[in-house]
mmCIF file of C-alpha atoms in Angstrom:
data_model
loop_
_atom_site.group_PDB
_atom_site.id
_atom_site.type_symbol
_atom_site.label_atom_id
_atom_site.label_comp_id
_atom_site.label_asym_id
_atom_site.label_seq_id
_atom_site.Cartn_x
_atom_site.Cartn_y
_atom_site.Cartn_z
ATOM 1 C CA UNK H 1 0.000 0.000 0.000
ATOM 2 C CA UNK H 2 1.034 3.728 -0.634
ATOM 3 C CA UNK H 3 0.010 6.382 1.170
ATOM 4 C CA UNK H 4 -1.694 6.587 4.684
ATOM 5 C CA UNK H 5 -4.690 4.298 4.971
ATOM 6 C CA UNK H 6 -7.903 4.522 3.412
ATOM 7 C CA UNK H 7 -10.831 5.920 5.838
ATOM 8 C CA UNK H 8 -14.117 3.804 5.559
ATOM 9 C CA UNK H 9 -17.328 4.673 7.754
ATOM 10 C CA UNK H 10 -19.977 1.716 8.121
ATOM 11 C CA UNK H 11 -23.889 2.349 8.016
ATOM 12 C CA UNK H 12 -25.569 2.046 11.422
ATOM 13 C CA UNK H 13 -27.804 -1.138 9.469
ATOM 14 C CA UNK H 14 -24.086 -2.825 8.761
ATOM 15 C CA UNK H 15 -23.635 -2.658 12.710
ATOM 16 C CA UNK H 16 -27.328 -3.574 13.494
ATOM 17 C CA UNK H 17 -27.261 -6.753 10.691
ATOM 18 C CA UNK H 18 -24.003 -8.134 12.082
ATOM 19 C CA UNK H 19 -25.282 -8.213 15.204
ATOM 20 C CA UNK H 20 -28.110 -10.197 14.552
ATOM 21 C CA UNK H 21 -26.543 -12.702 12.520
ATOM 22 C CA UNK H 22 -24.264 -15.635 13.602
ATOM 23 C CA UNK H 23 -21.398 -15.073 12.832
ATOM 24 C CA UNK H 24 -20.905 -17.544 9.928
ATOM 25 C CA UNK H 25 -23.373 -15.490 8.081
ATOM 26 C CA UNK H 26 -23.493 -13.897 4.961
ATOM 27 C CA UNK H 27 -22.492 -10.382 6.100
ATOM 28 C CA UNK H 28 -20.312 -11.487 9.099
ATOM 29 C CA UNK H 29 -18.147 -12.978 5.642
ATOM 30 C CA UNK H 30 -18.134 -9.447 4.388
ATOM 31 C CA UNK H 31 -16.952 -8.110 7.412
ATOM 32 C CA UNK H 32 -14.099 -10.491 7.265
ATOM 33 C CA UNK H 33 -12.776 -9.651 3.972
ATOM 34 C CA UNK H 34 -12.911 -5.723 5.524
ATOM 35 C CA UNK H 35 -11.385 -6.150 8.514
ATOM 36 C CA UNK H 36 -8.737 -7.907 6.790
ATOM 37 C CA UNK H 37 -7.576 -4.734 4.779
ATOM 38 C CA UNK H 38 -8.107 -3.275 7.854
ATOM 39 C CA UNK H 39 -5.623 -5.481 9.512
ATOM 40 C CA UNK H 40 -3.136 -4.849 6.732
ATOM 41 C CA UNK H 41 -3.169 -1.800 7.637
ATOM 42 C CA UNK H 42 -4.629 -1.143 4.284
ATOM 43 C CA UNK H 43 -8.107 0.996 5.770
ATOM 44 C CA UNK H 44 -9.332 2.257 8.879
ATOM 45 C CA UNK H 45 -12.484 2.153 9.899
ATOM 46 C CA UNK H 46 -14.848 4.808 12.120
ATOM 47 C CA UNK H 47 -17.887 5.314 13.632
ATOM 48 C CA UNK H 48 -19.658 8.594 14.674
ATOM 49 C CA UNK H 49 -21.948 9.585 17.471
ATOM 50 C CA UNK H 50 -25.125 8.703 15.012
ATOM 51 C CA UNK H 51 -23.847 4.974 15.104
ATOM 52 C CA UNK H 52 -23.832 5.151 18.909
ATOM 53 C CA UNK H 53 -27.459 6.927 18.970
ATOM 54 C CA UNK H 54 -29.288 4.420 16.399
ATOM 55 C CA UNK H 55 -27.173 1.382 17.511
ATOM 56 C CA UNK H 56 -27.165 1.323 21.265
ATOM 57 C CA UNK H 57 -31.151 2.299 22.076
ATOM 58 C CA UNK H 58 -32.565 -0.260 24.100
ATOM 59 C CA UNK H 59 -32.871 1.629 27.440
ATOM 60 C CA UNK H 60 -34.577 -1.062 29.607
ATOM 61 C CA UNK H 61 -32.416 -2.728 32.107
ATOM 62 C CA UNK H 62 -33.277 -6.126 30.543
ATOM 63 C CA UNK H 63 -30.883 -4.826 27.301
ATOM 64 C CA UNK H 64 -28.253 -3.700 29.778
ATOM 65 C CA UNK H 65 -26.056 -6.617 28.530
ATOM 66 C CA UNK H 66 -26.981 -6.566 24.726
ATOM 67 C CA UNK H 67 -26.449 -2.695 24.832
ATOM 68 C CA UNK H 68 -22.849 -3.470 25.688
ATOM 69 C CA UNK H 69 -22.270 -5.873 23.111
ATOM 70 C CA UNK H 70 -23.417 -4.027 20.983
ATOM 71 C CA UNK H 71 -21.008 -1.319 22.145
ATOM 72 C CA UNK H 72 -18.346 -4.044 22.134
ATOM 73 C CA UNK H 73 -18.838 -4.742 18.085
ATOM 74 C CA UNK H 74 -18.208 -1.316 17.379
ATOM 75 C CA UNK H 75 -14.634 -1.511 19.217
ATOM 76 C CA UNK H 76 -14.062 -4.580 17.789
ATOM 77 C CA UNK H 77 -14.560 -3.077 14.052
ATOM 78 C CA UNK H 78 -13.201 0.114 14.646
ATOM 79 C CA UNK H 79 -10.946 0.078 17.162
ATOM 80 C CA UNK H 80 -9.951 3.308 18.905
ATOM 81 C CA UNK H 81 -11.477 4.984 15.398
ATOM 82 C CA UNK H 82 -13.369 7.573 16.026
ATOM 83 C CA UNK H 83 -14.888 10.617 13.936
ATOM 84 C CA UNK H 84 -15.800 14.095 15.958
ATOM 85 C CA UNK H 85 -19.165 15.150 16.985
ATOM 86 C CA UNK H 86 -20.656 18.165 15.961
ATOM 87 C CA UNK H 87 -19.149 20.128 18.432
ATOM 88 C CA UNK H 88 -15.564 19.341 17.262
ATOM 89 C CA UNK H 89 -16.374 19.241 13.823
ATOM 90 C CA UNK H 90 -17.329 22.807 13.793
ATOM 91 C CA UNK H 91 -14.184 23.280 15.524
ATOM 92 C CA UNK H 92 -11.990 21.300 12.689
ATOM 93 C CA UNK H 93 -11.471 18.335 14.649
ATOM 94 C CA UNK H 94 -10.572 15.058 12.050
ATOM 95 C CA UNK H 95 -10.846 11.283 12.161
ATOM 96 C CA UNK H 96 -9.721 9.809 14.233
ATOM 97 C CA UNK H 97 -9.650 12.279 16.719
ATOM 98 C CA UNK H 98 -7.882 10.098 19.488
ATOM 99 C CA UNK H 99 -11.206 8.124 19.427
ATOM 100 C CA UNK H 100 -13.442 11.022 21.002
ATOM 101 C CA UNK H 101 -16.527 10.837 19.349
ATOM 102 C CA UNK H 102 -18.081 13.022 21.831
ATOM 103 C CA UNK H 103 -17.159 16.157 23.464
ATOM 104 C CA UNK H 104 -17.816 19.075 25.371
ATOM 105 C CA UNK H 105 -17.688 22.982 24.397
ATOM 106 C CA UNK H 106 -13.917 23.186 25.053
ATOM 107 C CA UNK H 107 -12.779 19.605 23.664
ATOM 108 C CA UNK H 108 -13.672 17.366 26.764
ATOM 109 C CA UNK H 109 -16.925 16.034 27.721
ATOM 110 C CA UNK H 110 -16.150 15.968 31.684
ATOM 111 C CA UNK H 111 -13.508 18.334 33.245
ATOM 112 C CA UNK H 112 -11.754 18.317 36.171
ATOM 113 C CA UNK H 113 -12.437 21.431 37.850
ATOM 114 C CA UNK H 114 -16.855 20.622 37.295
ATOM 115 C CA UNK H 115 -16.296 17.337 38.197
ATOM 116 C CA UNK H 116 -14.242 18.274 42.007
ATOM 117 C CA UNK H 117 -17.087 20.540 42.644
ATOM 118 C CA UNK H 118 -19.576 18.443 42.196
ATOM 119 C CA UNK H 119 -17.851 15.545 44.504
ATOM 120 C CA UNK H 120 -16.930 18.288 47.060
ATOM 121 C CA UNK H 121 -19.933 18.624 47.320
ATOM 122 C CA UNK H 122 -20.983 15.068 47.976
ATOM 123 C CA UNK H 123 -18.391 14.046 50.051
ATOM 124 C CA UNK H 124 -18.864 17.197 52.629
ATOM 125 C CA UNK H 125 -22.463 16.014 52.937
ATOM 126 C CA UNK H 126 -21.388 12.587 53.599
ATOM 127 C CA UNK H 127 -18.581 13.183 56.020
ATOM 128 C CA UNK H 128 -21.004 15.906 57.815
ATOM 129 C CA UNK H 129 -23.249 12.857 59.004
ATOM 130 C CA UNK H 130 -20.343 11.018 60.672
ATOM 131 C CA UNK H 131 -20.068 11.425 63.878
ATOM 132 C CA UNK H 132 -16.266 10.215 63.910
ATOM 133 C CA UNK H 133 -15.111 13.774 62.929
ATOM 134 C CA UNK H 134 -13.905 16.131 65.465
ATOM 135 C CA UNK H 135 -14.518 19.794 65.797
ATOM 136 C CA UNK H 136 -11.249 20.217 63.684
ATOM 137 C CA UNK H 137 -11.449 18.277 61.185
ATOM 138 C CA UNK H 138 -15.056 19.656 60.381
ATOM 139 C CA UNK H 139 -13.439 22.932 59.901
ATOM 140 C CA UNK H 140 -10.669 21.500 57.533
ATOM 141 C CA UNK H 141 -13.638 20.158 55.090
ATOM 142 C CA UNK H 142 -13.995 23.425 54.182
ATOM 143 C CA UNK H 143 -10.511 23.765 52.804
ATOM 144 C CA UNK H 144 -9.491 21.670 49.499
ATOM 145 C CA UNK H 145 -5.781 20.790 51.348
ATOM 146 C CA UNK H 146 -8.379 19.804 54.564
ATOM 147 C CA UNK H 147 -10.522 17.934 52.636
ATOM 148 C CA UNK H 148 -7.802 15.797 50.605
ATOM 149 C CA UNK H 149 -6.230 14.744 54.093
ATOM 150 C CA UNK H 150 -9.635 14.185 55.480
ATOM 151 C CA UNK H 151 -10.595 11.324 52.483
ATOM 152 C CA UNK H 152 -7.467 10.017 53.132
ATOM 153 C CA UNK H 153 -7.500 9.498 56.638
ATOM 154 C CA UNK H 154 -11.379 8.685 57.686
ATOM 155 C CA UNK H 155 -12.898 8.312 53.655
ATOM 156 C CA UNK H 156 -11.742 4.732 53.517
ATOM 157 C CA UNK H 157 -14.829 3.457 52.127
ATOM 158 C CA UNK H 158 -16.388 6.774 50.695
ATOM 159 C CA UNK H 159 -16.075 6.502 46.601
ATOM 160 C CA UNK H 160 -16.484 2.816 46.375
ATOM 161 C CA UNK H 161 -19.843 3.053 45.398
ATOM 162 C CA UNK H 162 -22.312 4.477 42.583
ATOM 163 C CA UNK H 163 -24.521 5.965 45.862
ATOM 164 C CA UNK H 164 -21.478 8.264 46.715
ATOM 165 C CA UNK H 165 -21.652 10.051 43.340
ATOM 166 C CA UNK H 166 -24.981 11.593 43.634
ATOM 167 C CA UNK H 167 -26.551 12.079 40.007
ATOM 168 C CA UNK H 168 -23.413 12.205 38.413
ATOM 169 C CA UNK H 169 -22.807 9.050 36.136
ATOM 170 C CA UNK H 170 -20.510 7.238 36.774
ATOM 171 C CA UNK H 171 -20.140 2.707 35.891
ATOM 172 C CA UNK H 172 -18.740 0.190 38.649
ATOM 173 C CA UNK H 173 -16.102 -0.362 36.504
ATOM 174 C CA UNK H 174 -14.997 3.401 36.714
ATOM 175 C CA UNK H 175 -15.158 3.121 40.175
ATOM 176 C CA UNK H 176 -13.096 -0.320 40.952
ATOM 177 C CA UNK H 177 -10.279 1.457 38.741
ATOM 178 C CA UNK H 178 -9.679 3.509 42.007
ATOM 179 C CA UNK H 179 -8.824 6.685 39.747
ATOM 180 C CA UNK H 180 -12.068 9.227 41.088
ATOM 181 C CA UNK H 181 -10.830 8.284 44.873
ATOM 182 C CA UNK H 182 -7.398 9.347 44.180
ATOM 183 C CA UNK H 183 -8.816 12.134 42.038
ATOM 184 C CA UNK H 184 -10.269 13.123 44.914
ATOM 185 C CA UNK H 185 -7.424 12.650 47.766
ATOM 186 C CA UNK H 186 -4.874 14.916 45.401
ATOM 187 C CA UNK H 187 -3.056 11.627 44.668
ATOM 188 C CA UNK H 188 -4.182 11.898 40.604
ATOM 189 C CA UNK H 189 -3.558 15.102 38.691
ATOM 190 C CA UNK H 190 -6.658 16.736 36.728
ATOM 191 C CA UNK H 191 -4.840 15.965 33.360
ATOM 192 C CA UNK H 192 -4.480 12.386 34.518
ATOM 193 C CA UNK H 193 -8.568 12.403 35.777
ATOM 194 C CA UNK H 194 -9.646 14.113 32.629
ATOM 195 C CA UNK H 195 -8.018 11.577 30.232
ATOM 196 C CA UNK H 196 -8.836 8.749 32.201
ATOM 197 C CA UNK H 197 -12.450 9.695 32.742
ATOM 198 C CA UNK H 198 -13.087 10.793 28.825
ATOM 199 C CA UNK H 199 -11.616 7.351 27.846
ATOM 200 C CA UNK H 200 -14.438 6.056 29.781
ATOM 201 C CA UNK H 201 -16.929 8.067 28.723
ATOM 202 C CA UNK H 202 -15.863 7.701 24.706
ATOM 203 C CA UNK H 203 -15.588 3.675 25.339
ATOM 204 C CA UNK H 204 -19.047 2.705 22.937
ATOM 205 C CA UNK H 205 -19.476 -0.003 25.568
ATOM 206 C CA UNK H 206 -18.622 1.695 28.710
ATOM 207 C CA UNK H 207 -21.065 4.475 27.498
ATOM 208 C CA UNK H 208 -23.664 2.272 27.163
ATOM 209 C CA UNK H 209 -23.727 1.490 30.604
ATOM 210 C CA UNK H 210 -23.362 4.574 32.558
ATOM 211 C CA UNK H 211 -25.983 6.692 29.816
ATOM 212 C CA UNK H 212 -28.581 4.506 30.509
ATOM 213 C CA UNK H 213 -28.534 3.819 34.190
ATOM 214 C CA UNK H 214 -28.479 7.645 34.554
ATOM 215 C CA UNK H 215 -31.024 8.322 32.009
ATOM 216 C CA UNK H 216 -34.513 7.364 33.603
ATOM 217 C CA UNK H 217 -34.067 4.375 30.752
ATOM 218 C CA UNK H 218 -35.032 6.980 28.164
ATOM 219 C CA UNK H 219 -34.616 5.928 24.058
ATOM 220 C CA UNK H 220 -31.536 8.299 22.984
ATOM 221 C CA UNK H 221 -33.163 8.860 19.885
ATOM 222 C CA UNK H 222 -36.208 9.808 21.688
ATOM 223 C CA UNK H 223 -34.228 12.088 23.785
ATOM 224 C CA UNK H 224 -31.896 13.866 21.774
ATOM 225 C CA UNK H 225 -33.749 14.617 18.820
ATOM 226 C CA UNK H 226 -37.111 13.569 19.575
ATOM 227 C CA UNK H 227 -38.479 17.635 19.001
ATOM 228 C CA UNK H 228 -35.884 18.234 16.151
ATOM 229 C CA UNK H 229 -37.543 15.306 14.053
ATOM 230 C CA UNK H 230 -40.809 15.683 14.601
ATOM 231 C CA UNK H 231 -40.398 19.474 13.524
ATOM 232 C CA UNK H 232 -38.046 18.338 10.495
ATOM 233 C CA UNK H 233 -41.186 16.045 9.795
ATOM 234 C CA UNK H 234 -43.720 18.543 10.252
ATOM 235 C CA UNK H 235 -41.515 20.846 7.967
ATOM 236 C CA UNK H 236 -41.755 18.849 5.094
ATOM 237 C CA UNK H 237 -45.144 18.329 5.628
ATOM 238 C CA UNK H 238 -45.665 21.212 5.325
ATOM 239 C CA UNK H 239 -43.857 22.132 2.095
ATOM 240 C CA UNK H 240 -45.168 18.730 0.323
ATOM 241 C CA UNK H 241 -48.471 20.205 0.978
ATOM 242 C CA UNK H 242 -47.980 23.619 -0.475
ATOM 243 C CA UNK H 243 -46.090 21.723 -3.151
ATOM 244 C CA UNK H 244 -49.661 19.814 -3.501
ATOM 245 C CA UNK H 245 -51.879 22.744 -4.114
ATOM 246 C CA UNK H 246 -49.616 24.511 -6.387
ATOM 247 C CA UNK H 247 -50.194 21.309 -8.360
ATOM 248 C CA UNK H 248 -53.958 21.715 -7.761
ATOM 249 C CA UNK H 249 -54.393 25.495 -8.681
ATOM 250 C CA UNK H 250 -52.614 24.807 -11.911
ATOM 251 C CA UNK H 251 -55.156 21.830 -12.564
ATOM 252 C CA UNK H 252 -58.090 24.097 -11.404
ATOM 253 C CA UNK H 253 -56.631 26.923 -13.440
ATOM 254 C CA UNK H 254 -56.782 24.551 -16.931
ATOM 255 C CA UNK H 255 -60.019 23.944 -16.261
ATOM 256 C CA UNK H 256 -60.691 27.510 -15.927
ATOM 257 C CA UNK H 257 -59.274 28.077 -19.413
ATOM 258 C CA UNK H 258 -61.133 25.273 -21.367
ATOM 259 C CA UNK H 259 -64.421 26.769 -19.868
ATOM 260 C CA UNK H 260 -63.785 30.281 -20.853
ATOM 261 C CA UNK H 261 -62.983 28.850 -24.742
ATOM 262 C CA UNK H 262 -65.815 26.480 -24.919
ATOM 263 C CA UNK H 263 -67.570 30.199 -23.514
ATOM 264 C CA UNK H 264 -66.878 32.309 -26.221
ATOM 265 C CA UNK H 265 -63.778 33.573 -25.160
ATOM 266 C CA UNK H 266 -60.749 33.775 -27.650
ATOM 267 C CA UNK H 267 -57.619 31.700 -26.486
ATOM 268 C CA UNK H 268 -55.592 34.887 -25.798
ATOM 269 C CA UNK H 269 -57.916 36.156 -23.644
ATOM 270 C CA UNK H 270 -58.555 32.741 -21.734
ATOM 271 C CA UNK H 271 -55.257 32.206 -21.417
ATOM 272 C CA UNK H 272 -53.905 35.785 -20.003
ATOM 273 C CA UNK H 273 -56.746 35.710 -17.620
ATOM 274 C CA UNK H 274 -55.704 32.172 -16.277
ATOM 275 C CA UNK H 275 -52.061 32.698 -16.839
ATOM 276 C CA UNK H 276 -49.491 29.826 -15.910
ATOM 277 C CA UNK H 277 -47.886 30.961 -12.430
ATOM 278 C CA UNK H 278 -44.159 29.970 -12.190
ATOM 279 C CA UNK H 279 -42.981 26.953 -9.372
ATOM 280 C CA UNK H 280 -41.065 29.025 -6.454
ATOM 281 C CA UNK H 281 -37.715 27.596 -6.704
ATOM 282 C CA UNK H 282 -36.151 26.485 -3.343
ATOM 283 C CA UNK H 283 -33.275 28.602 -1.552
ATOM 284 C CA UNK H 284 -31.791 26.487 0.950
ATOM 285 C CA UNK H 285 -28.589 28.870 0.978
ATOM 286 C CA UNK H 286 -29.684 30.764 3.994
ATOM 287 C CA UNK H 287 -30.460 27.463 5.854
ATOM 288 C CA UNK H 288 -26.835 26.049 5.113
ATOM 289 C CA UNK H 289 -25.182 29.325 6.370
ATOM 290 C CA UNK H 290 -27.293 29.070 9.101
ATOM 291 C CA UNK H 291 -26.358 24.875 9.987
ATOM 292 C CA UNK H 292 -22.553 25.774 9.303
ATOM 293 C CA UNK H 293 -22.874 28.376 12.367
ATOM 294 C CA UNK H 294 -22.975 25.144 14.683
ATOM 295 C CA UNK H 295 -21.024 22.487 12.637
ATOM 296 C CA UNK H 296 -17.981 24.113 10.903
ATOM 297 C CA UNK H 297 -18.086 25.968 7.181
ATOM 298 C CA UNK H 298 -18.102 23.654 4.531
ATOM 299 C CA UNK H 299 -19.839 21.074 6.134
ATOM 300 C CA UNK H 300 -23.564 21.751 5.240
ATOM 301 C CA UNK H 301 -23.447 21.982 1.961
ATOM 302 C CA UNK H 302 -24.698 18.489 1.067
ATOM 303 C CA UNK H 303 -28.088 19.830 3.507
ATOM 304 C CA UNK H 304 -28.602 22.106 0.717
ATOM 305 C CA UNK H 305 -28.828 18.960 -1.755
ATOM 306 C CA UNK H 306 -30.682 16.955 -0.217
ATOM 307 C CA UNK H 307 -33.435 19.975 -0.016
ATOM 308 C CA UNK H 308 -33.337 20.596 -3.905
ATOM 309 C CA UNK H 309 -33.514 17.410 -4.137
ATOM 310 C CA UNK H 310 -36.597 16.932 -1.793
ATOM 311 C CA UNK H 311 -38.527 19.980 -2.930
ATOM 312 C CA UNK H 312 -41.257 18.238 -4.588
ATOM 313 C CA UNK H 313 -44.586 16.767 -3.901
ATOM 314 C CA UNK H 314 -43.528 13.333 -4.567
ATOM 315 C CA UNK H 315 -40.975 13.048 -2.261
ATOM 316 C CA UNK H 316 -41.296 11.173 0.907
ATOM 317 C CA UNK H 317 -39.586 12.308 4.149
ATOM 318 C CA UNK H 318 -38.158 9.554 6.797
ATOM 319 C CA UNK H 319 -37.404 10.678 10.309
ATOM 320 C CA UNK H 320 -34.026 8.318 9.363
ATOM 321 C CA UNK H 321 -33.251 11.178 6.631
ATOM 322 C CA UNK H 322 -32.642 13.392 9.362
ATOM 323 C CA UNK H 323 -29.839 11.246 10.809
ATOM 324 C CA UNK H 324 -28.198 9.601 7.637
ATOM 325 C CA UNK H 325 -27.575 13.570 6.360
ATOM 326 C CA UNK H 326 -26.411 14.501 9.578
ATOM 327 C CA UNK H 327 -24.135 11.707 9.102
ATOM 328 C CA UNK H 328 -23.167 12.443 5.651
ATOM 329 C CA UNK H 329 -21.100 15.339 7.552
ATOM 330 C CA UNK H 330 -18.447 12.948 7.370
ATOM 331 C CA UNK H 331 -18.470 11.994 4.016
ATOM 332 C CA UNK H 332 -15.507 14.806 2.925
ATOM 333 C CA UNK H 333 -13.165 12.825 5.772
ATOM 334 C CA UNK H 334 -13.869 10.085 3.777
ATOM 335 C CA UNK H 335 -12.693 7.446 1.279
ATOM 336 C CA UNK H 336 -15.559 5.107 1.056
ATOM 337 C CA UNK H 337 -18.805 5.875 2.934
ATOM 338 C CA UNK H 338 -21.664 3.459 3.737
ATOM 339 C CA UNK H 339 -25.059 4.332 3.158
ATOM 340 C CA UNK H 340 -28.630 2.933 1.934
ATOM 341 C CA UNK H 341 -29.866 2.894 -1.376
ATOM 342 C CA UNK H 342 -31.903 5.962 -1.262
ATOM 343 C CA UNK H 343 -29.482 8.163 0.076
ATOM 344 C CA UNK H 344 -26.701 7.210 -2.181
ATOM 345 C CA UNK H 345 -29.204 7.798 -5.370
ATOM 346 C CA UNK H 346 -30.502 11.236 -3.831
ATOM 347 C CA UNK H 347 -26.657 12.052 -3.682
ATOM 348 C CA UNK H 348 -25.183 10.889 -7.170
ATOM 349 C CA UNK H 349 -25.303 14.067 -8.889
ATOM 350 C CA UNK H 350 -23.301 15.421 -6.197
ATOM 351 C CA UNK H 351 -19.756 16.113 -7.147
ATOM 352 C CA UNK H 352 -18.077 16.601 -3.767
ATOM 353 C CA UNK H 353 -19.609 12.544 -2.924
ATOM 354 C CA UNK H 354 -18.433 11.636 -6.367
ATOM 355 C CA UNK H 355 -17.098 8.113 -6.261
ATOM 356 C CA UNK H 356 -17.157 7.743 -2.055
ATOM 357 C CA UNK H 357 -20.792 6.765 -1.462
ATOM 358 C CA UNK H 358 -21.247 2.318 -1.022
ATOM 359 C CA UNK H 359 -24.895 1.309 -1.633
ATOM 360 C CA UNK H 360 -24.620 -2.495 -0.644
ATOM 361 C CA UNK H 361 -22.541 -3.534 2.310
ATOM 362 C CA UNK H 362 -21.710 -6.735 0.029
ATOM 363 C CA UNK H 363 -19.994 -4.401 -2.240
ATOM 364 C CA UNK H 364 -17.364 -3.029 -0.002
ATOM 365 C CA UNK H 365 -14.695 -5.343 0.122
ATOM 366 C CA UNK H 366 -14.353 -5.087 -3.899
ATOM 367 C CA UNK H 367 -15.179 -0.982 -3.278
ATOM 368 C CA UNK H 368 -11.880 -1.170 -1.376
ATOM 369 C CA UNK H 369 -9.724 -3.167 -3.629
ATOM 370 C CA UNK H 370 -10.302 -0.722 -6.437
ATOM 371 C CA UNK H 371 -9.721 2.385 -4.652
ATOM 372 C CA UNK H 372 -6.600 0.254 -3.263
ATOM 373 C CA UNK H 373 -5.280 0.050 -7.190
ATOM 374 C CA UNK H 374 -6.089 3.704 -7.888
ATOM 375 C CA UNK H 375 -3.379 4.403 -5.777
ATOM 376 C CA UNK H 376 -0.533 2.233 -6.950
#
C-alpha cells in the first residue's frame, strides 16, 4: 500500500445486521474480507456519534447486557477509530480524533475542575453525618488541602460506590479502577482524571452502561432529537403540501381556461386571464449558512442537496433522513462511505460525494480493492 490508509465509515444497518446474525453469516463474511484490509493496515475504519445513537437504544435494564455488546462490536470493528461530533467538527477536529466521538464545548466532555465541585460537594455532605469527625477536622472540610487529608484518613470506604456520586454518572467499573478516589485525595492530577475519565466516557461499551442507568431508561433517539424530528417532519409536511396545491391550482386553473374557450372567449384572452404561475424555486442557501454556524463551514453543503432534491410533492420524508444527512457530515473525511440505497441515489449528482458513497454492504470489500489500485 502507498500512502496513509484509506478511511471507511460503516452504516448504522451494517452494525445492526451483524449483530443479529451468527457469525458464519453472509455479512459477518463481508466483514471479514474488511477487517482484513483493515488489519493490513490497508483501511481504517470509524464510527460517529449517530452509530452510537441508532445502535445502542434499548434503554430497559433487561438490554443492559446486549447494549454493551453491541457497544463491544463497534470496538471490535473500529478500534480506537473515532470521527468528531458536531461540536468538534465545527471546531476542525478530524478522524480519528484520538477516538473522542463526543465532546464538550472546550474539547472534553467531563472536566476536572466541574467534576471536584460536584464531589466536594458530595463528600462534605457525607462526612457531615459522621459522627467520627472532630470539631477540627469539620473545619478542615472546608478547605481543598483539609478535605484531601480528610478522604485520606477517615474516607476509607467513601467513593467505592455508585450511591457516593450523587446524580453524576458514573459505571462500577470506573469506580473499581480507584482513579475518582485518588482524584479526589490529590493523589491523581486533573490531566491524569480528565483523560482517564473521557476514555471512559468515549468507550461505545462503557457508554452504554453509565448513559442509561443515569437516564430514567429513556430511548436516545427519543431524547436527543425527539423535538428536532418531529419538527423536520412537520416541515416537510408542510412544504409537500404547499407543493400539492400549487399542483392543484394549476389543474383548477386549466379547467378555468377550457371553460372560458368552450364560452366564447378567444384563447388569448382565456389564457392571459388564467395565466401559468411559475414553481417558487427552493433557496436552501440561507439554511446552510445558518447549519454551518454550529457544525464548521463547509460542512452543510450536502443539507442544501438533499433539499433541492426533496422539494417536490412526490418526495417522501423519513425521520431516518434526518440522521443519515447529519451523518453524511463525514463523508468529505472520507474514502468510502456506507449508506442505503436511497441516500446514495438522492446524492449521485453530487460532485463533492463523487465516487465515495457504497450502496450495498456486500460491495465493499471489492469498493476497497479498487480504490486500493487507484493508488498504486
Amino acid at each position: 500500500m502507498t500512502g496513509s490508509p484509506l478511511v471507511v465509515y460503516l452504516d448504522t444497518q451494517d452494525y445492526i445486521r451483524l449483530f443479529n446474525e451468527e457469525s458464519d453469516g453472509p455479512a459477518h463474511k463481508i466483514l471479514n474480507e474488511v477487517l482484513s484490509f483493515r488489519d493490513r493496515g490497508d483501511i481504517n475504519i470509524g464510527y460517529s456519534w449517530v452509530t452510537i445513537v441508532e445502535f445502542i437504544t434499548r434503554p430497559t435494564e433487561k438490554f443492559r447486557r446486549e447494549r454493551v455488546r453491541r457497544g463491544q462490536l463497534i470496538k471490535d470493528i473500529c478500534g480506537p477509530n473515532a470521527f468528531p461530533d458536531l461540536v468538534g467538527l465545527s471546531k476542525g477536529a478530524q478522524f480519528p480524533n484520538n477516538g473522542q466521538w463526543i465532546s464538550g464545548r472546550d474539547g472534553q466532555l467531563v472536566k476536572a475542575k466541574w467534576f471536584r465541585r460536584q464531589m466536594e460537594k458530595q463528600f462534605i455532605e457525607a462526612m457531615s453525618e459522621q459522627t467520627g469527625l472532630n470539631r477540627a477536622e469539620r473545619r478542615r472540610l472546608k478547605t481543598r488541602s483539609g478535605m484531601r487529608q480528610i478522604i485520606r484518613d477517615h474516607g476509607a470506604s467513601w467513593g467505592t460506590k455508585r450511591e457516593h456520586y450523587g446524580g453524576v454518572p458514573v459505571s462500577d467499573e470506573l469506580i473499581e479502577s480507584g482513579v475518582l478516589r485518588r482524584f479526589m485525595s490529590g493523589q491523581c492530577s486533573d490531566a491524569e482524571f480528565e483523560v482517564s475519565i473521557n476514555r471512559w466516557f468515549s468507550d461505545p461499551a462503557e457508554f452504554s452502561r453509565i448513559f442509561y442507568d443515569y437516564a430514567g431508561k429513556e430511548n436516545l433517539l427519543d431524547l436527543f432529537f425527539g423535538e428536532s424530528l418531529k419538527s423536520m417532519e412537520d416541515a416537510f409536511n408542510r412544504m409537500q403540501s404547499a407543493l400539492r396545491e400549487f399542483d392543484n391550482w394549476e389543474i383548477r386553473n386549466r379547467e378555468v381556461r377550457a371553460k372560458m374557450l368552450k364560452m366564447g372567449f378567444d384563447r388569448k384572452s382565456a389564457s392571459k386571464f388564467t395565466k401559468k404561475l411559475k414553481k417558487p424555486a427552493l433557496d436552501s442557501s440561507k439554511l446552510v449558512r445558518k447549519v454551518e454556524q454550529y457544525i464548521g463551514e463547509g460542512n452543510a453543503n450536502h443539507i442544501g442537496h438533499y433539499l433541492q432534491k426533496s422539494f417536490r410533492k412526490d418526495y417522501s420524508f423519513k425521520r431516518s433522513d434526518f440522521l443519515d444527512i447529519m451523518q453524511m457530515c463525514y463523508v468529505p473525511q472520507c474514502d468510502l462511505f456506507r449508506c442505503d440505497k436511497a441516500m446514495a441515489s438522492l446524492y449521485r449528482d453530487y460532485e463533492p460525494f463523487s465516487g465515495k458513497l457504497v450502496a450495498k454492504f456486500a460491495e465493499l470489500p471489492e469498493r476497497i480493492e479498487t480504490r486500493l489500485l487507484e493508488r498504486e
